[in-house]
Amino acid sequence: MKTTYAIGDVHGCKKSLSILLKKIHKKSPEANFIFLGDLINKGPQSLDTLRMVYSMRNYAKIVLGNHEIHLLDVLININKKSKLDTFNDILDAPDKKKLVSWLRTQPLAIYYKKYLMIHAGVAKQWTAQQTIKLSHQVEKILRTSYWKNLFFKLYNHNSINWDNHLHTIHLNTIDKLQFIINTLTRTRFCKIDGTIEFIKKNIKNNNFQSNYIPWFDLPNRKTIDITVLFGHWSTLGLIMKPNIICLDTGCVWGNKLTALCLEDRSIIQVNNF
């Protein structure tokens, strides 16, 4: 029986990824892979990492992370590039068009073997089935010639609640699609009512701590009855609970790169190289 491994944020750490894949193939020669986003940026080898995973496309998928979304945004408007970005090698690559076209076919969410796999988080009000349905709405646009329309003012939301603002909006309204992208690729903290904070990365003061909690701790979250796999939050490190698993273990910050076998929940890790 083939096994499937989910892999946390790689962030251009191609050497670590190569070693991790060798360890996995030694144990499971015909393994399939699902990457939880953020293959690129921050680390030293964004292009080589992207090319490696592209070469695995017959047996590997990714869910898009905020850094893949950021790359697509920069391709439309180079002025949005940050001084901290480390994907110039992709922007200058002769095979850029092929790689970007492939990225645009990748999903924002995958439901497989009773796991919901996303990069960052889900809205409190979404079931797993609704999450997949909503992500499909974005994916359909990403695969058309109109994909660039999604990136105008993509990051203009500070905090917003799905129920109060967007649940009745027409299927293809840009605001709704942008909210879906931001939720699945950027969420960390929410208010108790489900309002999502898209800016804060860490709790820095008591006032913020009293108003916001991690999205997965929200009461009555509609994905509470399944296991959600995510990355994006390296300061959490490895979390293994019955209904949430975080696989971003901060490889790019000198820590480990982590893979999870979906069949038995065993973990394989390698150091940063």
Tab-separated table of N, CA, C and O in Angstrom, residues 8 10 20-21 24 37-38 63 65 68 94 119 123-124 132 142 168 175 185 193 210 217 226 230 235 256 266 273:
chain	number	residue	atom	x	y	z
A	8	GLY	N	5.693	20.020	6.109
A	8	GLY	CA	5.524	21.405	6.527
A	8	GLY	C	6.335	22.384	5.704
A	8	GLY	O	6.989	22.030	4.723
A	10	VAL	N	8.722	24.546	3.781
A	10	VAL	CA	10.107	24.323	3.347
A	10	VAL	C	10.871	25.640	3.235
A	10	VAL	O	12.050	25.725	3.596
A	20	LEU	N	15.269	14.945	3.693
A	20	LEU	CA	14.006	14.419	4.210
A	20	LEU	C	13.381	13.434	3.223
A	20	LEU	O	12.922	12.354	3.612
A	21	LEU	N	13.382	13.778	1.943
A	21	LEU	CA	12.788	12.889	0.937
A	21	LEU	C	13.549	11.570	0.844
A	21	LEU	O	12.942	10.502	0.670
A	24	ILE	N	12.427	9.437	3.697
A	24	ILE	CA	11.080	8.911	3.471
A	24	ILE	C	11.096	7.795	2.437
A	24	ILE	O	10.479	6.739	2.625
A	37	GLY	N	2.261	24.168	1.788
A	37	GLY	CA	2.467	25.557	1.395
A	37	GLY	C	3.780	26.143	1.861
A	37	GLY	O	4.499	25.573	2.673
A	38	ASP	N	4.080	27.330	1.324
A	38	ASP	CA	5.338	28.025	1.600
A	38	ASP	C	6.545	27.161	1.253
A	38	ASP	O	7.456	26.953	2.061
A	63	VAL	N	-0.680	22.612	-1.222
A	63	VAL	CA	-1.693	23.642	-1.028
A	63	VAL	C	-0.946	24.965	-1.005
A	63	VAL	O	0.140	25.070	-0.419
A	65	GLY	N	0.496	28.444	-0.138
A	65	GLY	CA	0.707	29.205	1.085
A	65	GLY	C	0.777	30.692	0.787
A	65	GLY	O	0.742	31.121	-0.368
A	68	GLU	N	3.552	31.628	-1.750
A	68	GLU	CA	3.227	31.397	-3.160
A	68	GLU	C	2.264	32.473	-3.661
A	68	GLU	O	2.406	32.979	-4.778
A	94	PRO	N	14.556	31.115	-16.481
A	94	PRO	CA	14.065	30.909	-17.849
A	94	PRO	C	12.801	30.056	-17.906
A	94	PRO	O	12.030	30.150	-18.857
A	119	HIS	N	-2.914	25.696	4.409
A	119	HIS	CA	-1.642	26.280	4.839
A	119	HIS	C	-1.738	26.913	6.218
A	119	HIS	O	-0.863	26.711	7.063
A	123	ALA	N	-12.025	29.395	8.637
A	123	ALA	CA	-13.002	30.188	9.375
A	123	ALA	C	-13.810	29.295	10.305
A	123	ALA	O	-14.077	28.134	9.999
A	124	LYS	N	-14.176	29.850	11.426
A	124	LYS	CA	-14.952	29.121	12.435
A	124	LYS	C	-16.224	28.532	11.856
A	124	LYS	O	-16.632	27.427	12.220
A	132	ILE	N	-13.534	23.115	1.240
A	132	ILE	CA	-13.125	22.620	-0.075
A	132	ILE	C	-13.918	23.318	-1.177
A	132	ILE	O	-13.367	23.735	-2.207
A	142	LEU	N	-8.085	31.142	-10.493
A	142	LEU	CA	-6.626	31.113	-10.634
A	142	LEU	C	-6.177	30.427	-11.928
A	142	LEU	O	-5.120	30.739	-12.471
A	168	THR	N	-23.326	36.058	2.285
A	168	THR	CA	-24.403	36.213	1.314
A	168	THR	C	-23.935	36.833	0.007
A	168	THR	O	-24.730	37.011	-0.905
A	175	ASP	N	-14.219	40.461	-3.398
A	175	ASP	CA	-14.000	40.569	-1.952
A	175	ASP	C	-14.130	39.213	-1.276
A	175	ASP	O	-13.364	38.870	-0.376
A	185	THR	N	-4.597	31.112	3.806
A	185	THR	CA	-3.143	31.250	3.706
A	185	THR	C	-2.512	32.147	4.769
A	185	THR	O	-1.295	32.154	4.894
A	193	ASP	N	-15.847	35.537	18.336
A	193	ASP	CA	-16.977	35.416	17.420
A	193	ASP	C	-16.556	34.933	16.035
A	193	ASP	O	-17.385	34.773	15.142
A	210	SER	N	-6.237	39.272	25.290
A	210	SER	CA	-7.585	39.137	25.816
A	210	SER	C	-8.633	39.156	24.718
A	210	SER	O	-9.746	38.658	24.909
A	217	ASP	N	-8.552	27.192	18.476
A	217	ASP	CA	-9.126	27.133	19.816
A	217	ASP	C	-10.515	27.753	19.896
A	217	ASP	O	-11.106	27.821	20.978
A	226	ILE	N	-12.874	16.777	12.700
A	226	ILE	CA	-11.895	16.156	11.812
A	226	ILE	C	-10.508	16.646	12.199
A	226	ILE	O	-10.358	17.492	13.075
A	230	PHE	N	-1.933	21.844	9.138
A	230	PHE	CA	-1.562	23.177	8.677
A	230	PHE	C	-0.097	23.457	8.992
A	230	PHE	O	0.564	22.707	9.729
A	235	THR	N	6.297	29.541	15.170
A	235	THR	CA	6.512	29.716	16.611
A	235	THR	C	5.729	28.693	17.437
A	235	THR	O	6.023	28.488	18.608
A	256	LYS	N	13.869	22.347	12.447
A	256	LYS	CA	13.705	21.099	11.694
A	256	LYS	C	12.661	21.232	10.586
A	256	LYS	O	11.775	22.084	10.651
A	266	SER	N	3.065	8.764	12.057
A	266	SER	CA	4.468	8.782	12.448
A	266	SER	C	5.137	10.029	11.873
A	266	SER	O	4.730	10.548	10.825
A	273	PHE	N	19.884	22.398	6.999
A	273	PHE	CA	21.233	22.248	6.429
A	273	PHE	C	21.531	23.430	5.511
A	273	PHE	O	20.659	23.892	4.788
